[in-house]
Amino acid sequence: MSAQNIVVIGGSAAGPKAAARAKRLDATANVTLLQKAPELSMASCGYPYYIGGEFDERNQLLATPTGVVRDEAFFAAAKGVNAQVNTEVTTIDRDNKTVSCVNTVTGEKDTVPYDKLVLCTGATPRRPPIPGIELDGVRALSEMRDADKLRELRDTGEVKDVVIVGGGLIGIEVCEALAESGMNVNVVEMLSQLLTFLDWEVAKLVEKHVKSKGITVHTENGVSEFLGENGKLTGVKLNDGSVVPCDLVVVSIGVVPNATLAKEAGLEIGDFGGISVDTHMRTSDPSIYAAGDCVEIPNRITGKKAYAPYGDLANLEARVVADNMILGDTAVFPGTVNSGICKVFNLSAGSTGLSEKRAKAEGFEVVTATNASLDKPGFMGAKLLVSKMVADAKTGRILGFQCVGPGEVNRQVAEAAMTVMNGNTIFDIGVADLPYAPPFSLAIDHFITTAHILENKKAGRMAGISNADVKERIDEGTAPFILDVRAPTEFEEMRLNVGETLIPLGTLRNSLDKLPQDKDAEIVTFCKISMRGYEAQRVLEAHGWTNVKVMEGGIMAWPFKVEF
Amino acid sequence: MSAQNIVVIGGSAAGPKAAARAKRLDATANVTLLQKAPELSMASCGYPYYIGGEFDERNQLLATPTGVVRDEAFFAAAKGVNAQVNTEVTTIDRDNKTVSCVNTVTGEKDTVPYDKLVLCTGATPRRPPIPGIELDGVRALSEMRDADKLRELRDTGEVKDVVIVGGGLIGIEVCEALAESGMNVNVVEMLSQLLTFLDWEVAKLVEKHVKSKGITVHTENGVSEFLGENGKLTGVKLNDGSVVPCDLVVVSIGVVPNATLAKEAGLEIGDFGGISVDTHMRTSDPSIYAAGDCVEIPNRITGKKAYAPYGDLANLEARVVADNMILGDTAVFPGTVNSGICKVFNLSAGSTGLSEKRAKAEGFEVVTATNASLDKPGFMGAKLLVSKMVADAKTGRILGFQCVGPGEVNRQVAEAAMTVMNGNTIFDIGVADLPYAPPFSLAIDHFITTAHILENKKAGRMAGISNADVKERIDEGTAPFILDVRAPTEFEEMRLNVGETLIPLGTLRNSLDKLPQDKDAEIVTFCKISMRGYEAQRVLEAHGWTNVKVMEGGIMAWPFKVEF
């Protein structure tokens, strides 16, 4: 058998991984990597940190851990891969098994034969059809040159005011980067919250923090027009009619898969516009595989196809492609549970699985719990975590978990991702043996406590009410009796100031006369994080009250204004 | 039905949890907590950090997150639990369902009736029968008063030299605390390594770090005599005959379960001397439950009974006890996978499941992989992680994982614990969807990469050799051809200096004449972390060499001396 020709289109994340592993698995193969951009193996998730000045060496985005830039020479010498940059593939000829490409610098054309072809064509930022989008100053963050430009704007200091369109993951990362660079930042988001992988009341905690950093956040608002003079951006006009003057706009309202090449070659395309692949990451043509931001993969919880353009998945998918190309279809890619995490100034925010909103939309009957606690013992310099767990109401299977706070969110979401992938229940997690020592976690890890709270709710022992619901009732003028069971000193420091009554838990058993004497009256208890709130509920129920609820997460999870 | 009497013996971790939850589940129950020590709910895992000056307020070890000391009054008011300190239970009368106790301060005796009894009697440090152990200055760290005494010695500064007997978890935590307090610390360990939950070569990395902090570590050595003058400690004599002068000894060679009370009451005791319980945490007497450091629980991997005195498990076991006492036997405690973690100066060290040594002793045929990598992208201020994964050779099921380094060990070991509990294989983990962003992890998480390496080894694609084996061969004078494929600059900075040949990976394909021309000659490749070492192996095999191995973990995992 003569050496097989493997051609990989795309040189960012998935492409290089597929190419390098294919060559390691079959040293005789001729592996060619065709890359449209001038760079290879860009750490594109790192762009916001380069823009924001976390580091200054541009090459760090392109280099191995030992500092060698991954250019064509590197791929040839270290990986045995023939990488060609500035090389755009224009057509795939499936009958003759060739791809046609053109060098975008020299204009030179070429035709490359393949036995196996891998499409890692990535994604492109959405560009909304809004008047003025062509103005100089309206940008996105997708390619290395975008990162270069935004970094240049940081370094020259010529931009004062910036509007970020879109409050998703990339929008928020860019928001932080530019704010840290000294710009005045506005974020405009169509929906009622930032970071839609979080439920509303959790996202509001992030929004509160973002605002505390001097950022102006416009939710439930959109851009109706980009305003300019002489082709240069001067501001944006919002849907509510207001105008925000600015020198720079970064549009980050998501990405769309680059599937045109595949579509033109007659490959099957999915409902999200991504390339359809089977569990082996093989397209509708058995000689062609695909991986990364250009494909659709299954959601492991719903079983439905999803579009999940994450850098980590791109790498894992590409590894599966290489295995299947070289070793036969031995490897399966099971899909995504939508695990994600991001840094938002002093907070981290992460999630995995389904939010409550999403789970309900998918037809699940759910029970949820919110938990606010420190991430480790107070004496170890602990920080706050606020989490929400979503479980199937019948089985207790954990469908999703979200966590925000200045504390150790990273471990929590990683634990939860493992849980969701394994289909564990709240009962499994309630007795999980996790690593514990005071510098690292609480004796009962925050994630486990969240499962315990959910267990209490599912069993009907704890009746919870969300802070959003409490706030709505207050605003409607139908507030229940709200009982703060914290200590007077805590009350002095910070309080809701919504008409609540303070009765510290320790005195509650002797202060029952201060409560509504109608035993069916609705009472909502809370404390700092709502452990004492739950104790209070149990005490009141033991004394005959029948309609007592705990406001979950206590005052620490309250996303609205508090009084100091 | 009249209110039931629940009596809990022991007020440290498991006891208070069982008592408080039982009262929450049944508000009508009379719950009594009998505690021998003067304190309740001590955060005993925090003692080393109090001793070492991480914080100064002793009460933080005894307080709730909002700063309320958990004393008798607190338990009465906030928990509805009748807690009695300084109260030692002397006998259990199972026929009459009573316990006899004595107040250790007043000498007053009492008899308390129970319907359900919970034993949370904890553990006691082992005291070896070594001459001189009664000397003033020979201490342990178990009770609050031990912590008080060691903290006092820190504060007065009167101790200059200390010997820690035992290099396990507590020994190492105390070692750090006292070294940080300015004492000269010697650690004496009978075995050939510290931290026996780690395999030897991983533990050696910790030992190297401990020594770099000025600690003297004596392995494969024991104390034959504590030396003293006028009843006061002056030094220790070691098994090798050497004498280490010191003012203080802390003996930390493990703990034994406090099961005397249970034994005298005729309850079943296990092979480790702990109280036997069923999966509901019920002892051989159906009215008596037990939890915490006094019980034996199953190892979830081997199915055999184990002794696992961890603070986190104590709490979880106690919760199961409360559920079963009040709700009937509804809850099951599945046991331990031996998850643990500790801080060792600037390193963290953690593990879960079985080490290679332990797995082999349990009869498993295993395959292992060592992985050294940064914990996140280099441009994000990344730190090193060195891990070893142990999997079943037939199925690829992950049996254990250990991780040390200055990097984010916490997340890695938590992920691994979830994996081991779920019985996941290296193939499951190879396609895991974990949260990724540059501030938090690598695009392919370190844990996943470790599974990938193991997959390559299991499939026979990568032939590994441990650094310990390489070192042994060098010392024996039968060294293979050792090939360093790093860059010349890296070689200049740090090298093994064991006769290795430097051929950078990028030039390897053109330097094959520098290698042994006998294609069956044994060649061991390595680089910084051994990714390039693996690439080199694949290149050499493609050129006909048949006996090429990769030294796993590269120079970063090399636990012996390196040349700078």
mmCIF file of C-alpha atoms in Angstrom, chain B residues 113 127 140 176 215 220 228 237 279 311 349 376 444 502 507 512 528 534:
data_model
loop_
_atom_site.group_PDB
_atom_site.id
_atom_site.type_symbol
_atom_site.label_atom_id
_atom_site.label_comp_id
_atom_site.label_asym_id
_atom_site.label_seq_id
_atom_site.Cartn_x
_atom_site.Cartn_y
_atom_site.Cartn_z
ATOM 1 C CA PRO B 113 -31.705 6.827 78.172
ATOM 2 C CA ARG B 127 1.790 6.049 70.385
ATOM 3 C CA ALA B 140 0.948 14.557 69.191
ATOM 4 C CA GLU B 176 5.180 23.015 57.375
ATOM 5 C CA ILE B 215 13.763 20.484 56.309
ATOM 6 C CA GLU B 220 13.903 4.384 55.974
ATOM 7 C CA GLY B 228 15.902 13.230 77.884
ATOM 8 C CA LYS B 237 18.042 8.452 68.724
ATOM 9 C CA THR B 279 -24.239 0.195 54.434
ATOM 10 C CA GLY B 311 -13.081 14.774 58.228
ATOM 11 C CA ALA B 349 -0.277 16.973 46.707
ATOM 12 C CA LYS B 376 -2.981 26.475 32.107
ATOM 13 C CA ILE B 444 -6.986 19.979 26.821
ATOM 14 C CA LEU B 502 21.111 15.953 22.988
ATOM 15 C CA THR B 507 16.650 18.085 13.892
ATOM 16 C CA LEU B 512 19.655 9.627 12.729
ATOM 17 C CA LYS B 528 10.829 18.757 29.333
ATOM 18 C CA TYR B 534 6.838 10.719 22.486
#
